[in-house]
GROMACS .gro file of C-alpha atoms in nm:
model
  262
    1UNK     CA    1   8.491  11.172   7.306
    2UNK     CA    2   8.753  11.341   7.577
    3UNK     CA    3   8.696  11.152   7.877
    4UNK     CA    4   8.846  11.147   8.171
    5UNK     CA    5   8.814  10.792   8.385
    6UNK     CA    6   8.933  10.918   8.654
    7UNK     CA    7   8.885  11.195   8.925
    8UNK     CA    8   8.811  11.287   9.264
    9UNK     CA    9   8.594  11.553   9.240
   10UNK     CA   10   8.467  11.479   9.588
   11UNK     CA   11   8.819  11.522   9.718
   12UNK     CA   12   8.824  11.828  10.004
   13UNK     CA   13   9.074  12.035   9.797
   14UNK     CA   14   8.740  12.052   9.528
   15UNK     CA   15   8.523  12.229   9.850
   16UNK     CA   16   8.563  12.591   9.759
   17UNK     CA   17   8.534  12.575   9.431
   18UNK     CA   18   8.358  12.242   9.326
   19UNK     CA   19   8.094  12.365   9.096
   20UNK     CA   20   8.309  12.648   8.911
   21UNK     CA   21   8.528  12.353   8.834
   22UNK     CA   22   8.239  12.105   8.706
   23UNK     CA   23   8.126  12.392   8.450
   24UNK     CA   24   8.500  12.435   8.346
   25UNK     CA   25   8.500  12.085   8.273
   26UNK     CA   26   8.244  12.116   8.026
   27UNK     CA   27   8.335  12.437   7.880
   28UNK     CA   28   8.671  12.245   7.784
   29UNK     CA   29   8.496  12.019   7.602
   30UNK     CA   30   8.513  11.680   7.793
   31UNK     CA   31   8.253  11.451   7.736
   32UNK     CA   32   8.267  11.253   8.084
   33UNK     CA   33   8.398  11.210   8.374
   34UNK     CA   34   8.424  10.919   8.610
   35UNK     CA   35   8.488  10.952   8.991
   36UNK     CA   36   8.523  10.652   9.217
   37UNK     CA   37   8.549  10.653   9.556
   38UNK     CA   38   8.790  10.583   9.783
   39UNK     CA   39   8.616  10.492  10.104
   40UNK     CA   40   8.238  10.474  10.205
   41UNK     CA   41   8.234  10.875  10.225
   42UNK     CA   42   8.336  10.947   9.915
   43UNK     CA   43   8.154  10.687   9.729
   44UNK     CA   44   7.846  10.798   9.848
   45UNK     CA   45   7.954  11.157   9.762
   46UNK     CA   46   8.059  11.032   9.438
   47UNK     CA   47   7.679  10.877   9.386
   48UNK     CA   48   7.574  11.209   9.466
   49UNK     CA   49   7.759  11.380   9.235
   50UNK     CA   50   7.696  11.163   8.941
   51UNK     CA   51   7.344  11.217   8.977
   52UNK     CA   52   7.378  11.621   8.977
   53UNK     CA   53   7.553  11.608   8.672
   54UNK     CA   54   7.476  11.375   8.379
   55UNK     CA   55   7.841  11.356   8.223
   56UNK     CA   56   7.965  11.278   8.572
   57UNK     CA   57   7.956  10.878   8.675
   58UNK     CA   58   8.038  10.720   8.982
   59UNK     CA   59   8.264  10.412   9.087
   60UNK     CA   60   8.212  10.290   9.430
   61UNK     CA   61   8.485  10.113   9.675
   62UNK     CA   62   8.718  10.135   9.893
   63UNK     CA   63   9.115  10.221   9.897
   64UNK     CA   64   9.377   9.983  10.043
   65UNK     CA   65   9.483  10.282  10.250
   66UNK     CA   66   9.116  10.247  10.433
   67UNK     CA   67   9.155   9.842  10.398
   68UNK     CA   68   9.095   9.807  10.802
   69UNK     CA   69   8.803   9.979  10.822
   70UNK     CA   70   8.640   9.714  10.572
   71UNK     CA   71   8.348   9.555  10.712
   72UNK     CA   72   8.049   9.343  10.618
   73UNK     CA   73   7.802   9.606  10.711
   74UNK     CA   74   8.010   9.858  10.432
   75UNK     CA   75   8.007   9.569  10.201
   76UNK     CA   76   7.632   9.510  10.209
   77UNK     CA   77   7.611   9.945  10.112
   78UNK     CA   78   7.852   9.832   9.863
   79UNK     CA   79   7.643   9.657   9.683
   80UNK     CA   80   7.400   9.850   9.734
   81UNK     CA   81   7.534  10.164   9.598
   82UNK     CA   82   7.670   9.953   9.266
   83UNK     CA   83   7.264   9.883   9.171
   84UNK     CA   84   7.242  10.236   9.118
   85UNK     CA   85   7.225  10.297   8.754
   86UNK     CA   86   7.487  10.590   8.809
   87UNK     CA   87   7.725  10.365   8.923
   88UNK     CA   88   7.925  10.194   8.644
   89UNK     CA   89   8.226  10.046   8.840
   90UNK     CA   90   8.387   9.918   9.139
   91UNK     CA   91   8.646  10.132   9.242
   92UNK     CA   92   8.927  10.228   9.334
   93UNK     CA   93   9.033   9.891   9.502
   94UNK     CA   94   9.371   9.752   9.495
   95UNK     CA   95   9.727   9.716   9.678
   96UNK     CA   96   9.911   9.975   9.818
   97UNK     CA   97  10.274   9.876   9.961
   98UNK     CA   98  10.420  10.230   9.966
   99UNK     CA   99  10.353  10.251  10.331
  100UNK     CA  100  10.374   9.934  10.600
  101UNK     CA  101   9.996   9.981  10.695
  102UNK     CA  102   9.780   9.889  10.647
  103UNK     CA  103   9.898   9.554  10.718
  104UNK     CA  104   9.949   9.326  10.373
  105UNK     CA  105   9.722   9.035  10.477
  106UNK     CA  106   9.416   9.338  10.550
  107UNK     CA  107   9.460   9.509  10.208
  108UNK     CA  108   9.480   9.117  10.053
  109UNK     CA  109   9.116   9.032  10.201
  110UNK     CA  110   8.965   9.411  10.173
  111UNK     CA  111   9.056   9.368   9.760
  112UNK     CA  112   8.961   9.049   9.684
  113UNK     CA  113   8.604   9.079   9.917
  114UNK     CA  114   8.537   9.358   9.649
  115UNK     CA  115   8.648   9.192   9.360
  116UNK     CA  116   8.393   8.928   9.475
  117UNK     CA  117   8.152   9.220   9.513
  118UNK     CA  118   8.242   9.359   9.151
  119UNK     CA  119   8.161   8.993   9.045
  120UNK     CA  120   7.797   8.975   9.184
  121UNK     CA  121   7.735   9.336   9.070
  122UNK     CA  122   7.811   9.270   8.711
  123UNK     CA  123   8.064   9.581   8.667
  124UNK     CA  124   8.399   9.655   8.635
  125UNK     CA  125   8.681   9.728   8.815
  126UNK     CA  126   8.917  10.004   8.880
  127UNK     CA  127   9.216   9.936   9.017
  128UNK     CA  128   9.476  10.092   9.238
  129UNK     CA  129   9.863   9.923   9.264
  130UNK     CA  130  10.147  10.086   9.389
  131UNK     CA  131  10.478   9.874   9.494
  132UNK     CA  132  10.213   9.558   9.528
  133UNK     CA  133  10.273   9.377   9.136
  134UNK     CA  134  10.406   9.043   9.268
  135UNK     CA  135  10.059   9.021   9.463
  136UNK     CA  136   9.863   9.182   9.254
  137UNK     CA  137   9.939   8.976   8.958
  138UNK     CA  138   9.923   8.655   9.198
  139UNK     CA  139   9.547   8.785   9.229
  140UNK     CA  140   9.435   8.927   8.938
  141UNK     CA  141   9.607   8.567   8.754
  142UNK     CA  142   9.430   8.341   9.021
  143UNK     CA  143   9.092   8.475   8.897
  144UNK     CA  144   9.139   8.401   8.530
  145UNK     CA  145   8.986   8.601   8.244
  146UNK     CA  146   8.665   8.604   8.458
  147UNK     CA  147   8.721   8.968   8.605
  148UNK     CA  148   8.716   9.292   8.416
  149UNK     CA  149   8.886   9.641   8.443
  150UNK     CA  150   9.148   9.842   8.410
  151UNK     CA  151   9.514   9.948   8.612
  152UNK     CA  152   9.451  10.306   8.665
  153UNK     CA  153   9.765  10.564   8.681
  154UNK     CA  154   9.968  10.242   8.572
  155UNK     CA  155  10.299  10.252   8.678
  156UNK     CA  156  10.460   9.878   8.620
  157UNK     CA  157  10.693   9.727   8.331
  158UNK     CA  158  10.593   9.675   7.982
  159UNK     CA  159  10.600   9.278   8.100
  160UNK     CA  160  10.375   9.350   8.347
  161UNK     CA  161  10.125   9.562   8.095
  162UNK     CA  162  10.111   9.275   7.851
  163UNK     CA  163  10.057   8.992   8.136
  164UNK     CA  164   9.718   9.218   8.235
  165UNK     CA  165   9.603   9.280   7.878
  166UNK     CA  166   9.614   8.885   7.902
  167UNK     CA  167   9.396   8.861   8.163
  168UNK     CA  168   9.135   9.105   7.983
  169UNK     CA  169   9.225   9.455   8.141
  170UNK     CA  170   9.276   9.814   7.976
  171UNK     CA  171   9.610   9.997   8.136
  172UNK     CA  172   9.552  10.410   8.204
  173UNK     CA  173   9.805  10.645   8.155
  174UNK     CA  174   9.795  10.980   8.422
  175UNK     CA  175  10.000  11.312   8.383
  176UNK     CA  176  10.293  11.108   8.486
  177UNK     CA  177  10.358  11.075   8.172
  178UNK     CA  178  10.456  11.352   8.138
  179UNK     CA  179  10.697  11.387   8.364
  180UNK     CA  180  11.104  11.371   8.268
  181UNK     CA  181  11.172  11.044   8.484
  182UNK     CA  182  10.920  10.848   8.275
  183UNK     CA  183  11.080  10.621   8.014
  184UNK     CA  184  10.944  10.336   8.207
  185UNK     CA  185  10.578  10.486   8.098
  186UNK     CA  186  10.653  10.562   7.759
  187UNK     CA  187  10.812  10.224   7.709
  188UNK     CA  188  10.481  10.042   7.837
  189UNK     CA  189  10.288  10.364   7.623
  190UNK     CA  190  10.476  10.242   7.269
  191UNK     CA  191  10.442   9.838   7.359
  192UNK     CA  192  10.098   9.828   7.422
  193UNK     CA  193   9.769   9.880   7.156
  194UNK     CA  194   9.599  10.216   7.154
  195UNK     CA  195   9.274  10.011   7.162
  196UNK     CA  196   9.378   9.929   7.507
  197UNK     CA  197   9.404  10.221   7.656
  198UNK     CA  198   9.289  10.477   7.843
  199UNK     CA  199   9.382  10.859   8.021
  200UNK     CA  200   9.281  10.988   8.327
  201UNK     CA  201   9.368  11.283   8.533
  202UNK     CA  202   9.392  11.142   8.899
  203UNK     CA  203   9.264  11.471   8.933
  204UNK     CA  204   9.368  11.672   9.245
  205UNK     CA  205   9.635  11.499   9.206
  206UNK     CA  206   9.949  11.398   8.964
  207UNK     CA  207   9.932  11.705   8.735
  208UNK     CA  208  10.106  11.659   8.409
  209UNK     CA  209  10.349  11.962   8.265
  210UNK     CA  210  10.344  12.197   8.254
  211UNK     CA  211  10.108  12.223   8.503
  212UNK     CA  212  10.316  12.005   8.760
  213UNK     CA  213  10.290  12.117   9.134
  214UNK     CA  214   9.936  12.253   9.096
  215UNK     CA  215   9.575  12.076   9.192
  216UNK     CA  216   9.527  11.864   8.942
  217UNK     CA  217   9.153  11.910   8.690
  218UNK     CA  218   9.007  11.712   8.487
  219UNK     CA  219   9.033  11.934   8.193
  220UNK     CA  220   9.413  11.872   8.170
  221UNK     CA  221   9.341  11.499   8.033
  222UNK     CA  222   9.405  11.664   7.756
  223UNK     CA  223   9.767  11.678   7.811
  224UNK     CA  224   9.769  11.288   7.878
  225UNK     CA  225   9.611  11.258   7.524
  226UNK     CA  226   9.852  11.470   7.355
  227UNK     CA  227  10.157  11.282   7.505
  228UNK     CA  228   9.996  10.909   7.421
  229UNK     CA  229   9.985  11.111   7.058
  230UNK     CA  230  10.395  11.220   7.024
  231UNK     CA  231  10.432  10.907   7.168
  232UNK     CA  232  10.239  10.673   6.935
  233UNK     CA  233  10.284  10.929   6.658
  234UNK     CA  234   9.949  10.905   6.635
  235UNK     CA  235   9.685  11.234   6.573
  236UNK     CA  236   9.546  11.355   6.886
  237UNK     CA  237   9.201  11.331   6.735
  238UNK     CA  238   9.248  10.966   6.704
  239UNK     CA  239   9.383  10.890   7.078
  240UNK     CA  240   9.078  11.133   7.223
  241UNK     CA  241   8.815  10.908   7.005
  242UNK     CA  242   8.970  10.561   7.028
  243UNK     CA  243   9.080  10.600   7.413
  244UNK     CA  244   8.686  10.744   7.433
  245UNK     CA  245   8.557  10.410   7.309
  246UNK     CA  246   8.763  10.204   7.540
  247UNK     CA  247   8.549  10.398   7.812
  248UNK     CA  248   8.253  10.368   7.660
  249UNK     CA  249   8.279   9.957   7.565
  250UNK     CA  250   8.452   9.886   7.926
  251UNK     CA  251   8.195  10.093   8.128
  252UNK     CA  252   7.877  10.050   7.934
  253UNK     CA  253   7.846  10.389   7.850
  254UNK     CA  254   7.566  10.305   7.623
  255UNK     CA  255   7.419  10.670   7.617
  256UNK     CA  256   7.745  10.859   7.592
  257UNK     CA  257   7.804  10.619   7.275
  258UNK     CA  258   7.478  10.669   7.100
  259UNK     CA  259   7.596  11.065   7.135
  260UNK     CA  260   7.936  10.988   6.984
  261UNK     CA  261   7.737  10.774   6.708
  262UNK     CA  262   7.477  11.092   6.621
   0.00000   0.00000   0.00000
């Protein structure tokens, strides 16, 4: 199974063409896509979506970029939104330190409110760090083994990678692997257990080569697989059907694996 865990296919740089693009994704072959949202907007749009198209699935939440518009009245659609059965995560929550604001302390309470939230829905997580590992570990360690998930478009050390496999999370690997500055990446890519993994697209963003500069599509997961491959020296066969599985066991895609299992 070729899936892609994760893409914006609500994004605004999808609005001309949206649908052209959702029947290219299946005429290259993938499987399944999941889109989570990255504020209240486009997690609703993202529930919309997954229910138009039955290899699309949504993940609901909201980005630490949108961490001060957070409130109890958008937690409460939250969880409502994560009932649906088209929903099958909670995401993309996180820390984002790249920019001064939001404010640290704001993007601290927005992530762990929904982590709480992922908790009483019963689903995963999906989770967004940039320049935040100190706190993120502090958090993700101060909750035990109790909360599950993965680091999407990963982008710490290999000590890093193996304290969150700890703690019960997959690590996914974007396009950036691709990319020539990323021997930090392919160091964490050759420490860390195939079964453990997964690839994504980040799609319309982070296109891998040779494809770099251009809008991103889920279709190019591909190139993610074939990387994790040279890099592993694995087939590419066997990254696109274990990395498939990972996706399947973490997000209870129980249909989608009956169809791998025919």
């Amino acid at each position: 199974m070729l899936i892609d865990t994760h893409a914006h296919l609500d994004d605004a740089r999808f609005d001309e063409d949206r649908e052209h693009v959702i029947q290219q994704i299946r005429q290259d072959g993938l499987d399944c896509v999941i889109n989570p949202g990255a504020d209240m907007v486009s997690s609703r749009k993202a529930v919309e979506l997954a229910h138009a198209y039955e290899f699309i699935y949504a993940a609901v939440g909201v980005h630490p970029q949108d961490a001060e518009h957070l409130n109890d009245v958008d937690l409460a659609e939250l969880e409502r939104l994560a009932k649906d059965d088209r929903v099958v995560a909670i995401g993309e929550i996180g820390l984002d330190y790249h920019y001064d604001e939001p404010g640290r302390d704001v993007q601290k309470v927005c992530f762990e409110s929904q982590l709480k939230l992922a908790d009483r829905a019963g689903k995963p997580v999906i989770i967004h760090d940039r320049d935040a590992h100190g706190d993120m570990m502090n958090i993700l360690k101060s909750r035990g083994k109790n909360q599950k998930g993965v680091l999407h478009c990963f982008s710490g050390s290999v000590e890093m990678a193996e304290e969150c496999l700890k703690l019960g999370f997959l690590i996914s690997f974007t396009g950036n692997i691709t990319f020539k500055n990323a021997r930090r990446l392919i160091d964490v890519v050759k420490a860390i257990p195939i079964e453990l993994i997964m690839i994504e697209t980040d799609s319309p963003y982070l296109s891998p080569e040779p494809h770099r500069g251009q809008r991103n599509y889920p279709g190019n997961v591909r190139y993610v697989a074939e990387k994790i491959a040279d890099i592993k020296g694995m087939q590419y066969d066997d990254v696109v059907r274990i990395t498939g599985h990972n996706a399947v066991k973490l997000f209870g895609l129980t249909e989608l694996g009956k169809k791998s299992h025919a």
